[in-house]
XYZ file of C-alpha atoms in Angstrom:
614
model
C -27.415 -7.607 8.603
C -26.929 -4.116 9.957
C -23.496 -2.532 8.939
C -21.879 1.409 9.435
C -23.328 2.579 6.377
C -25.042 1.042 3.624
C -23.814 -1.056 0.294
C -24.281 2.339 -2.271
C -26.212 1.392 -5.352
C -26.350 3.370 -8.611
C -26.058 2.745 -12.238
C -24.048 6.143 -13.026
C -21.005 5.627 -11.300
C -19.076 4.110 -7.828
C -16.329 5.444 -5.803
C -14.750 4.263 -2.522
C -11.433 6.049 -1.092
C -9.611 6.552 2.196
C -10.147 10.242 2.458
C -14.150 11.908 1.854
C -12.187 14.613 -0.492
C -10.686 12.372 -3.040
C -13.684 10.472 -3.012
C -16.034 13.297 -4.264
C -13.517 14.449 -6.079
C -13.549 11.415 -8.834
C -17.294 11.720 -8.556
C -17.212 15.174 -9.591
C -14.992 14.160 -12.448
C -17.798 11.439 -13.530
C -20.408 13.953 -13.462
C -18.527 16.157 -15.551
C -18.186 13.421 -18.412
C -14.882 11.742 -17.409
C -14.382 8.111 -16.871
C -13.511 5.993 -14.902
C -9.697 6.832 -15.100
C -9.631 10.359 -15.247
C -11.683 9.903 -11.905
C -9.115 8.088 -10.237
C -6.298 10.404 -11.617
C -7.983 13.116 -10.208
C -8.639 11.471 -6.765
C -5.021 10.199 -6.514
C -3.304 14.091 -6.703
C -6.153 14.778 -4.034
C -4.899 12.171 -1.770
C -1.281 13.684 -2.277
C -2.801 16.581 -0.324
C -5.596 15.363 1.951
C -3.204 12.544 2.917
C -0.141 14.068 3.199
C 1.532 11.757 5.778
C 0.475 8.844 4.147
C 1.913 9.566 0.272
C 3.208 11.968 -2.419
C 3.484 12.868 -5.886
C 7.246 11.676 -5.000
C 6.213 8.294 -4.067
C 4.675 5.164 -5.590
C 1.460 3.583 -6.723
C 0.542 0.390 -8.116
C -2.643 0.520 -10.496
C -4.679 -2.179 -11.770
C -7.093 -1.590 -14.212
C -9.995 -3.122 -16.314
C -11.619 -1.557 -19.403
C -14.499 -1.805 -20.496
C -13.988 -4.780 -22.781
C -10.718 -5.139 -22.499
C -7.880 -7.032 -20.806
C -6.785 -6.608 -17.368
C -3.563 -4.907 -16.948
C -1.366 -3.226 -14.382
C 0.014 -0.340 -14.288
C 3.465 -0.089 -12.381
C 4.262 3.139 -10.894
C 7.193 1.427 -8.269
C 9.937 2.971 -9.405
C 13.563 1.746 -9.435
C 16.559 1.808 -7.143
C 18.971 4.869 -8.535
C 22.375 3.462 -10.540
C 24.541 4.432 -7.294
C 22.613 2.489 -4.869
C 24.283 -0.318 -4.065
C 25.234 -2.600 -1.643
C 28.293 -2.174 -1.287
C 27.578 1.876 -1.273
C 25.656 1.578 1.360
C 27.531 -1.081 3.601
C 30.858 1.497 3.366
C 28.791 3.952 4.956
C 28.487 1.461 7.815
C 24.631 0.468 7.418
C 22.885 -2.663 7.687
C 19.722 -1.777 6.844
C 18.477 0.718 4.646
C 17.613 3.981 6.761
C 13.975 4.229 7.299
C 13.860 8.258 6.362
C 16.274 10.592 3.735
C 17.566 10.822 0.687
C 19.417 7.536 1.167
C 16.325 5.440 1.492
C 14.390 7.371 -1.883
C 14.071 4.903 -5.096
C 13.542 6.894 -8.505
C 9.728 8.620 -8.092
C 7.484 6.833 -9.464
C 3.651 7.725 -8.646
C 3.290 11.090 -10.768
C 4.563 9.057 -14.257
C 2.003 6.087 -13.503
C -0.783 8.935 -12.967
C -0.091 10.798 -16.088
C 0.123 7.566 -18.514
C -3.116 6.522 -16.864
C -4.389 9.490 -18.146
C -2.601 9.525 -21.486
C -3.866 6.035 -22.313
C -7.302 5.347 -20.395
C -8.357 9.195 -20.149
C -10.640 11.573 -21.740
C -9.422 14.902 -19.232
C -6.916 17.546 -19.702
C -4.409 17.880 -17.243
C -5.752 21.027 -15.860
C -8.529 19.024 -15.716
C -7.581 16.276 -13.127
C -5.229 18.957 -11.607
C -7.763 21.335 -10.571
C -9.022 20.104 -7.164
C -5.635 19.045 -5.772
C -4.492 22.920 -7.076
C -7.847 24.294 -4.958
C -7.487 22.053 -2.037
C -3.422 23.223 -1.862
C -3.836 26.613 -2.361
C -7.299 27.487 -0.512
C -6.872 24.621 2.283
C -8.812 21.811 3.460
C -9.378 20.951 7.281
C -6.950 17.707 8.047
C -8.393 14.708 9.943
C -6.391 14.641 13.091
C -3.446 11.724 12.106
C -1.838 14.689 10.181
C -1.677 16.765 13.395
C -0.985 13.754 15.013
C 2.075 12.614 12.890
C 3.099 15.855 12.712
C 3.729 15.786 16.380
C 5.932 12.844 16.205
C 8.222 14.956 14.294
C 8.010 18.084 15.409
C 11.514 18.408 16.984
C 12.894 16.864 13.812
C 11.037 19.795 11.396
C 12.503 22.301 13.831
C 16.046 21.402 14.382
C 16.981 19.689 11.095
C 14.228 19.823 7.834
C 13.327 23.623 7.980
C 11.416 23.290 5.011
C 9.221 20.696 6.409
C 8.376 22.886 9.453
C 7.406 26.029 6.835
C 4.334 23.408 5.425
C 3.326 21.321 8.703
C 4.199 23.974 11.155
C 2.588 27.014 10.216
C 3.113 29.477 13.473
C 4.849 27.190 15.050
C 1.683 24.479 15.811
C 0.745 21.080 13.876
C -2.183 21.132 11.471
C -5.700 21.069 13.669
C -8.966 19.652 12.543
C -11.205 22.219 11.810
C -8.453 24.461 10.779
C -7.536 25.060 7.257
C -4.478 23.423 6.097
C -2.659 25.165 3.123
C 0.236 24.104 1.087
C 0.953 27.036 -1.591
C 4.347 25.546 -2.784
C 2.840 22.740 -3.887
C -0.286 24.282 -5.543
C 2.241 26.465 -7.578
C 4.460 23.674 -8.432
C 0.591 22.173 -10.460
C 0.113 25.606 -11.770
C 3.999 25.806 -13.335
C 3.192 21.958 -14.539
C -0.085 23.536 -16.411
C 1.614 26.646 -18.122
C 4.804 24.547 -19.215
C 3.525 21.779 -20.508
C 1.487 24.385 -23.369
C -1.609 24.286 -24.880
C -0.995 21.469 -27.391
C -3.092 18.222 -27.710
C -4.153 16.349 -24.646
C -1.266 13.916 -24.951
C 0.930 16.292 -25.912
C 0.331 18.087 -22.541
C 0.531 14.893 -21.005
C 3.897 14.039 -22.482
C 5.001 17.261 -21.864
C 4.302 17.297 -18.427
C 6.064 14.164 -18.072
C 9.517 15.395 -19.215
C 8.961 18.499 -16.950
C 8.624 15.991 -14.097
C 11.913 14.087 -14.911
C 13.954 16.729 -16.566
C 12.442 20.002 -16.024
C 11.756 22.139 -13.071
C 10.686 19.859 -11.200
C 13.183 17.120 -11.592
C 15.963 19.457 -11.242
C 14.541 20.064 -7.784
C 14.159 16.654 -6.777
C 18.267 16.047 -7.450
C 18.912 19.336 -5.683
C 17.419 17.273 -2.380
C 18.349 13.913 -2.739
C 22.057 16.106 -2.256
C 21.108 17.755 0.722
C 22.959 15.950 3.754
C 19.821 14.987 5.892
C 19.869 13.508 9.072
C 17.555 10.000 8.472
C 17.105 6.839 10.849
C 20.489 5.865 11.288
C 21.436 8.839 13.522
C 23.592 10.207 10.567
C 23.400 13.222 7.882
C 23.962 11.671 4.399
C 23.109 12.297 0.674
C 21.341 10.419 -1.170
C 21.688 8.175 -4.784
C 19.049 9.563 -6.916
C 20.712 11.755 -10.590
C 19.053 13.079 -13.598
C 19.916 9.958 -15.567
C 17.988 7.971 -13.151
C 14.777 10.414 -13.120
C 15.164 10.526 -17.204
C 15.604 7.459 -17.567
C 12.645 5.934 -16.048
C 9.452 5.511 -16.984
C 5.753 3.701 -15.617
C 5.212 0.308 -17.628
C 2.378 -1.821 -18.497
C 2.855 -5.581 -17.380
C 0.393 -8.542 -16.989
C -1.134 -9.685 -13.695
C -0.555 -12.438 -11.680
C -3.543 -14.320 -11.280
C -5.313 -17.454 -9.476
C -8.594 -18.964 -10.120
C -10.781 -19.793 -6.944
C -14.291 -21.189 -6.954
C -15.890 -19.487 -10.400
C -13.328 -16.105 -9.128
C -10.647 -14.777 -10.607
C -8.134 -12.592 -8.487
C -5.969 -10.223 -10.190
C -2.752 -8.997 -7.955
C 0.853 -7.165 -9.016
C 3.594 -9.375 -9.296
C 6.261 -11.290 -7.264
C 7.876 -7.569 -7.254
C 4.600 -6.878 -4.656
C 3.781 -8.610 -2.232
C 0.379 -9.445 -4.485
C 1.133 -12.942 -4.980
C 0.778 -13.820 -1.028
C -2.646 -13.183 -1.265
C -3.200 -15.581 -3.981
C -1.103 -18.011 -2.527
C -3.933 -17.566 0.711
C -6.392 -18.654 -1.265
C -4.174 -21.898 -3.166
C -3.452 -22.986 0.896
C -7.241 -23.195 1.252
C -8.834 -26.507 0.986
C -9.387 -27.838 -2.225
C -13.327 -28.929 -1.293
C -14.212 -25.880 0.331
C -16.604 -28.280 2.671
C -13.838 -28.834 4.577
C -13.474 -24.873 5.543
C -14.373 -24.025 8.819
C -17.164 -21.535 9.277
C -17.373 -17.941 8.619
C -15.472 -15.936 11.808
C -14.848 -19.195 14.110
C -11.923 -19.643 15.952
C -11.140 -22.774 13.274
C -11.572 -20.403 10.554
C -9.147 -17.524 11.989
C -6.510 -19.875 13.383
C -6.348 -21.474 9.195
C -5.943 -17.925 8.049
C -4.036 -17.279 9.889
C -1.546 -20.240 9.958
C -2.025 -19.521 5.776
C -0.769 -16.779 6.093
C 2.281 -17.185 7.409
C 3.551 -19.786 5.322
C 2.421 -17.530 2.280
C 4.475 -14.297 4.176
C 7.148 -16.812 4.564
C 7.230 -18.021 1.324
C 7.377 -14.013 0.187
C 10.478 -13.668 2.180
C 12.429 -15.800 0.570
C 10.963 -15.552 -2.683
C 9.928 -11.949 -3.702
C 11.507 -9.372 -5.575
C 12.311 -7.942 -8.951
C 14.850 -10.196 -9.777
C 15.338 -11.492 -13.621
C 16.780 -15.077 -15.522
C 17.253 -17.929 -13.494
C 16.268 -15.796 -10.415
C 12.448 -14.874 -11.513
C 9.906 -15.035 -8.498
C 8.858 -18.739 -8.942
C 4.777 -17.422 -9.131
C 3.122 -20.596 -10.927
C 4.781 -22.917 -8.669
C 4.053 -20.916 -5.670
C 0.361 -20.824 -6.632
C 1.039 -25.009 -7.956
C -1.613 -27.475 -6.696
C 0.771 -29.978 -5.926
C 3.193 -27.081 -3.709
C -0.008 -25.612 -1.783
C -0.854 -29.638 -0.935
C 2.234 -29.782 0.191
C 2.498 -26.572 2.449
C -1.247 -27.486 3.715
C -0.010 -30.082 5.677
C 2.512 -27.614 7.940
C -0.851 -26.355 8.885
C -1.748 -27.824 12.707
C -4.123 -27.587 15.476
C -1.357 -25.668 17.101
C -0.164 -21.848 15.998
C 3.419 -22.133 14.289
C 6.368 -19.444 15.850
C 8.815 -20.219 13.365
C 9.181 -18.806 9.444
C 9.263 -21.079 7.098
C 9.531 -20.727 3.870
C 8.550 -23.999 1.391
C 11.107 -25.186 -1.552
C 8.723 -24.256 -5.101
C 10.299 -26.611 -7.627
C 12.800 -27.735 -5.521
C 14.738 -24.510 -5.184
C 16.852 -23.512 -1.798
C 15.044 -20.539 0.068
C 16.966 -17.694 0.409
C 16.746 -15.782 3.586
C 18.339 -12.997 4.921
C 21.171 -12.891 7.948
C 18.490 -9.567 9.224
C 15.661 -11.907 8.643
C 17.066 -15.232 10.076
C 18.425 -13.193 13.379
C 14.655 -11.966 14.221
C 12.933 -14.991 13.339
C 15.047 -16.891 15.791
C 15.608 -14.520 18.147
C 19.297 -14.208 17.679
C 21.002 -12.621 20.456
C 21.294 -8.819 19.627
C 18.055 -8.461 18.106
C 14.576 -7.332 19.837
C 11.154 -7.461 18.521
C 11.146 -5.116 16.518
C 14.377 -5.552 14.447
C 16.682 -3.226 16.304
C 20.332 -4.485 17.090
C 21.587 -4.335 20.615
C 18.589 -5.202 22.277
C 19.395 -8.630 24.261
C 17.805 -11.579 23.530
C 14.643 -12.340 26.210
C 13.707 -8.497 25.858
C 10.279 -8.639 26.321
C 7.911 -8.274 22.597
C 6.328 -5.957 21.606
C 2.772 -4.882 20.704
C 2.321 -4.323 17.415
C 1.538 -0.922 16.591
C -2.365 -0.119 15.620
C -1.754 -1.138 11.696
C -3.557 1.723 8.804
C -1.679 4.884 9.974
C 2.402 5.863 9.992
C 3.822 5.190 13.495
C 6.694 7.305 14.127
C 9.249 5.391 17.180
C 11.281 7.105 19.599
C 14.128 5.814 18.059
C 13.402 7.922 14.815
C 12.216 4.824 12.880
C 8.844 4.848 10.653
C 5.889 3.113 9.462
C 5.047 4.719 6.757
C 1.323 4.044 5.380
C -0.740 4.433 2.071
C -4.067 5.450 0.752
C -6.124 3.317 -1.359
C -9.304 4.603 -3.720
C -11.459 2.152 -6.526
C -13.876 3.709 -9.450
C -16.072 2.030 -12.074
C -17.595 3.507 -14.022
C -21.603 3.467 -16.050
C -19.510 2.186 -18.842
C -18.173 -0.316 -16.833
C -14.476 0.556 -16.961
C -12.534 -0.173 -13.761
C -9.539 0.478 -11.231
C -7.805 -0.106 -8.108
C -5.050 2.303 -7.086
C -2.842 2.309 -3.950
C -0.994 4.897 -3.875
C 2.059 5.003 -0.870
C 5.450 6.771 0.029
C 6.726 10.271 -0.456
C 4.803 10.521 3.046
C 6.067 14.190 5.124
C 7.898 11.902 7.461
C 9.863 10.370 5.268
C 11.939 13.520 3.819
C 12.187 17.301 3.839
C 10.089 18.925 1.836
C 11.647 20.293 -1.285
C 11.128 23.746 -0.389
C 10.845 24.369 -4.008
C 7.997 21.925 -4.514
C 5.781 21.333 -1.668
C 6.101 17.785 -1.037
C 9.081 15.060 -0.118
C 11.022 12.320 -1.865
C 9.982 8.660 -0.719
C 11.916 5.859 0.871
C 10.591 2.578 -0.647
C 14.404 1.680 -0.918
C 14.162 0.697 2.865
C 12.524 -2.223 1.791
C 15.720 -3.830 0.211
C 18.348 -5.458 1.480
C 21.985 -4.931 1.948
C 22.975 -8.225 1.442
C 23.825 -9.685 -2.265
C 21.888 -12.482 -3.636
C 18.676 -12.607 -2.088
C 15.492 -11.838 -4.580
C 14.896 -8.532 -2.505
C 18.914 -7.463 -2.522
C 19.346 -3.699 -2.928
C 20.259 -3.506 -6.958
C 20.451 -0.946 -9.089
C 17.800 -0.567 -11.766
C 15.331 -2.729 -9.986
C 12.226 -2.357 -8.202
C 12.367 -2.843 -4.175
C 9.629 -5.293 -2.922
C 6.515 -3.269 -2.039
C 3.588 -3.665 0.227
C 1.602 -2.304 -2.172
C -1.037 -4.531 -3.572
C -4.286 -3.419 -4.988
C -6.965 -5.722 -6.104
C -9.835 -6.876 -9.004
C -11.391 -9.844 -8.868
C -13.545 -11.252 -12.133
C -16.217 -14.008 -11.595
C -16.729 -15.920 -14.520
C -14.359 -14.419 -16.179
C -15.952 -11.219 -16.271
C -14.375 -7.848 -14.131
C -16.525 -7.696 -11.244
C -14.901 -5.700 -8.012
C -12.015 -3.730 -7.380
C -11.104 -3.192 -3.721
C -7.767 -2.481 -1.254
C -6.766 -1.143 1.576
C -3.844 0.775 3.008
C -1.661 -1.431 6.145
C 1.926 -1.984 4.529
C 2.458 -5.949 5.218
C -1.286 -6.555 6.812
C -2.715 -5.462 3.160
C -2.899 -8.757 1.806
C -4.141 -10.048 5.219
C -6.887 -7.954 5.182
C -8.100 -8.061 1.850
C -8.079 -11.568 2.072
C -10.810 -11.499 4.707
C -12.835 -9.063 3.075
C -12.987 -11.040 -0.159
C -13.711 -14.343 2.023
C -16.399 -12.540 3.910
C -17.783 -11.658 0.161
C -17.336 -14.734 -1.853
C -18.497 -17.152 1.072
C -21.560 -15.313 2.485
C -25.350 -15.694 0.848
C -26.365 -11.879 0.818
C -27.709 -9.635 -2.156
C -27.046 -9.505 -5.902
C -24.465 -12.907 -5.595
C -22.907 -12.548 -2.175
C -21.669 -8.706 -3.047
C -22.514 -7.537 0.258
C -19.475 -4.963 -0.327
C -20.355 -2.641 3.595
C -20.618 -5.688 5.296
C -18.076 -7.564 4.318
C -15.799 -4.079 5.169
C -16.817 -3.955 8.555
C -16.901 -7.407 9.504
C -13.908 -7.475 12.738
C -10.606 -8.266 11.606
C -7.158 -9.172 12.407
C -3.447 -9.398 11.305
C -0.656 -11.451 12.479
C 3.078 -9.942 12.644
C 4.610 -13.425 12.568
C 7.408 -12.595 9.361
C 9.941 -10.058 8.720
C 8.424 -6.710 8.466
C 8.910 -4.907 5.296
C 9.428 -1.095 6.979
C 12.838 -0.335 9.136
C 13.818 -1.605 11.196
C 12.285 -5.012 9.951
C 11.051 -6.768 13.200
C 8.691 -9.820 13.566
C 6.828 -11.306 16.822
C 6.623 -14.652 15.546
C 3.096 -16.306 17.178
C 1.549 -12.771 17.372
C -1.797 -11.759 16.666
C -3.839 -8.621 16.840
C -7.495 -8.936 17.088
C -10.446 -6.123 16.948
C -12.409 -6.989 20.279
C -15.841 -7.560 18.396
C -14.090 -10.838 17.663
C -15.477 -12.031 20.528
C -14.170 -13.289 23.951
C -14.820 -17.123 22.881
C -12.834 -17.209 19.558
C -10.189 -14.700 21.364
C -9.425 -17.008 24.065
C -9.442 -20.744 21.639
C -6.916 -18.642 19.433
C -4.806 -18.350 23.171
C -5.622 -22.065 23.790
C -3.818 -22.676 20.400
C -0.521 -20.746 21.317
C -1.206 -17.492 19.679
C 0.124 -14.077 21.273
C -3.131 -12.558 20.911
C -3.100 -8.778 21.267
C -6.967 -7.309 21.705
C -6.911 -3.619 20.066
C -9.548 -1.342 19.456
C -13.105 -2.876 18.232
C -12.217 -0.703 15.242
C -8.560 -0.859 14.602
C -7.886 -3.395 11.866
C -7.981 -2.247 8.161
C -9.110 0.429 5.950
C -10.214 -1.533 3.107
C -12.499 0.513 0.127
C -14.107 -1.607 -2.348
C -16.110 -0.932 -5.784
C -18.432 -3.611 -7.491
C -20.789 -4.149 -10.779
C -23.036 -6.727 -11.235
C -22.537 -7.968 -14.895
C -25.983 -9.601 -14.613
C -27.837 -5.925 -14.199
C -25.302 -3.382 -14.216
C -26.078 -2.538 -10.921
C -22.818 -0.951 -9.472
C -21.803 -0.383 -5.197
C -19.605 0.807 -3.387
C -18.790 0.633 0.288
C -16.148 2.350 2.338
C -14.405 1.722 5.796
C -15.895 3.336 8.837
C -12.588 3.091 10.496
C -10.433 6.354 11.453
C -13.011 8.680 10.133
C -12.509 9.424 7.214
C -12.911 6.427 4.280
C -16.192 7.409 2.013
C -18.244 5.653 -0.917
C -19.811 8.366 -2.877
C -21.699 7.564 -6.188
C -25.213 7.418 -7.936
């Protein structure tokens, strides 16, 4: 089969990321006696910089991880909503929704802690270590792939007018990064050095630890509270303040929990909890027939239109079911995933594609939906497309926007977007990362720092009693959902992909095209199965202000083909055609437990994913 690039294949070590920086980055780190985990720490402060409109130390990252040997765990670095937001907070300042940008919309940070007890517990580096090529790519520049430009555009009259300190970083002489230019940000390369020098020159972990209270307490801490009570002008058209104290930032910290898991065919899928939206894509693979005989074939129109029918009753079922929520209110996983439930749900699955969201009854229990959620799944007078009140009803939809890269709306609104990057190591140690949020359109800059808070809170909602209700001193619902997969019980492949709500569509495909297709060393075809064409469908409640759907929609890559494209039509789906390389920007590592053979394979789409390894 020809693909973009080849499946890499090496014995010393594999990396995949969305940037070609971060990538050799962790490689270098592998070469220089590090693991697998000191790689990916390495890679992930990269990506803060390389990827600078698509996350921050500031924002978030979910980490699963598989040692050598040892037990599968992840590693939550989704941090918490701050004691003072709540509901009712944020209803008296006349809001609806949580704003898509500012201080209002920032959750306690929570990728730098997750990073830095990766290292403390998994990792053989220093600090300076794993510091030192985000420090050199900060201070001495690196030439940004055009989306920063691009995104820096969309805000241009925003950096100007009202976040100054934004403009200093992303509008150097008054014009948006350029490829082929060097990109600098100093701030932030001193804030790393300051990290360095304060944290001493004790023991590893004491650095570590060290650096860790400097983040929540310290310099750098103190900064981040100094922001979150600057009045910024966000999404809602108003200046406020944000939630976010020292007690919260102290009183936080990345934890260690147990995966959710389902067992498919001789695999084993590892996801984040029901506090991601990991679960969904197990529960894609539970609405699957039991005998998979009965699966249509690889890429026909039968095949799409079940995926894609799955998929919504899994999305729907993560709407009303989702959050971090506690007692009697726990996400319901094992009877989502149940044989007897999935049965059940299989039979909502027609010839025909579904427009409404419906959520299933796990155990008997009453779905809880929204008011925001109900109104654009139905269309509710008042409500367009895309989420936004005082729109009539009959506006016409929407296409959705190219998914894999922040959209910024004329209205203000954002879709913010991730990174993703996988590493295994000769010793056979393994991760998946995907790190999101603190993006530069979400907040100023803390001219003191270099970088923004994030705005995962926008994710929550102001309305009490649902599993995903804005609550103090829990986690919003993320999109972020990394992936590792064992056959046989035995760690096999770690993969992901940036795309906000269309990450657990996509990923499900790739694994599919994987697990069902005869090709080398047990059907880990890992490049082909990456650029096979793809698809989403926006038919649930988004998860990003302002929380539109377009129930019946879907967006296909054009090397679909014309045949499948217009069967999908004949079944009643809004089919949107977009680019023939538009959908996904997965990144996937793999070893073969029979040979130790490891690969590695990257997505050629936007330019800029890369495998590296040997």
């Amino acid at each position: 089969m020809f693909t973009t690039r080849p499946t890499l294949q090496g014995t010393f070590g594999m990396v995949s990321s969305t940037h070609w920086l971060a990538s050799q980055s962790a490689m270098a780190v592998l070469e220089d006696g590090g693991n697998a985990y000191d790689a990916a720490v390495a890679a992930g402060f990269v990506l803060h910089v390389v990827e600078p409109h698509l996350n921050g130390p500031a924002g978030e990252v979910p980490i699963i991880l598989a040692p050598a040997g040892g037990e599968v765990r992840v590693l939550c670095g989704q941090g918490v909503a701050p004691a003072g937001a709540t509901v009712e907070h944020y209803r008296s300042l006349g809001l609806e929704l949580v704003p898509g940008t500012g201080p209002l919309a920032a959750a306690v940070p929570g990728a730098f802690d997750a990073w830095m007890v990766l290292l403390r517990d998994h990792g053989t580096k220093s600090l300076a270590e794993v510091l030192k090529y985000a420090i050199g790519y900060a201070d001495d520049g690196h030439a940004p792939v055009e989306r920063v430009g691009e995104t820096v555009e969309t805000v241009r009259e925003l950096f100007e007018t009202e976040w100054p300190s934004s403009a200093e970083v992303y509008l150097p002489d008054g014009h948006a990064p350029r490829p082929g230019e060097l990109l600098r940000n100093p701030a932030l390369a001193a804030t790393w050095r300051r990290l360095i020098e304060e944290a001493g020159d004790g023991s590893r972990t004491e650095q570590i630890e060290a650096a860790r209270k400097i983040w929540s307490e310290g310099f750098i801490g103190q900064a981040l509270i100094r922001q979150a009570a600057r009045p910024t002008l966000d999404t809602s058209g108003s200046r406020h303040t944000g939630t976010l104290t020292a007690a919260d930032l102290a009183g936080w910290e990345a934890t260690y929990e147990a995966p959710a898991t389902y067992d498919w065919n001789g695999w084993t899928l590892c996801k984040a909890g029901g506090w991601s939206q990991g679960p969904a894509f197990l529960q894609q693979l539970a609405l699957l027939p039991s005998d998979l005989a009965d699966l249509p074939a690889y890429g026909s129109a039968d095949y799409v239109h079940r995926l894609i029918e799955g998929c919504k009753l899994a999305m729907a079922d993560r709407e009303a079911w989702y959050g971090d929520a506690d007692g009697d209110d726990t996400v319901p996983v094992a009877d989502l995933l149940s044989p007897a439930y999935n049965e059940e749900r299989r039979t909502l699955i027609g010839d025909k594609a579904s427009h409404e969201l419906r959520p299933g009854s796990p155990g008997g229990r009453t779905p809880k939906i929204s008011g925001h959620a109900r109104a654009v799944a139905e269309g509710e007078e008042g409500f367009d497309a895309l989420g936004l009140s005082g729109a009539g009803a009959g506006e016409p939809t929407v296409a959705s926007p190219v998914p894999g890269e922040p959209d910024v709306s004329a209205d203000g609104s954002t879709r913010g977007d991730t990174c993703h990057l996988d590493v295994v190591d000769r010793w056979g140690n393994m991760v998946a990362a995907t790190p999101s949020g603190g993006w530069l359109q979400s907040n100023p800059v803390v001219p003191e720092l270099g970088f923004p808070l994030g705005t995962r809170l926008q994710m929550a909602w102001l309305e009490e009693g649902l599993p995903n209700s804005l609550t103090p001193g829990r986690r919003p619902r993320t999109t972020l959902t990394p992936s590792l997969a064992l056959k046989d019980g035995v760690p096999v492949m770690a993969f992901g992909t940036p795309g906000g709500d269309q990450q657990d569509q996509w990923q499900v495909h790739f694994f599919l095209a994987v697990a069902l297709r005869d090709s080398v060393r047990g059907g880990l075809d890992l490049q082909g199965a990456v650029d096979a064409p793809n698809w989403h469908n926006d038919s649930f409640p988004g998860s990003f202000y302002p929380r539109g759907m377009r129930p019946g929609s879907v967006t296909v890559e054009s090397r679909m083909g014309e045949a499948v494209i217009e069967e999908l039509r004949r079944r009643g789906h809004d089919v949107t055609v977009g680019e023939p390389w538009s959908e996904g920007r997965l990144c996937a590592v793999a070893r073969d437990p029979r040979t130790g053979v490891l690969l590695a394979a990257a997505n050629p789409r936007g330019m800029q994913g890369y495998a590296v390894g040997r």
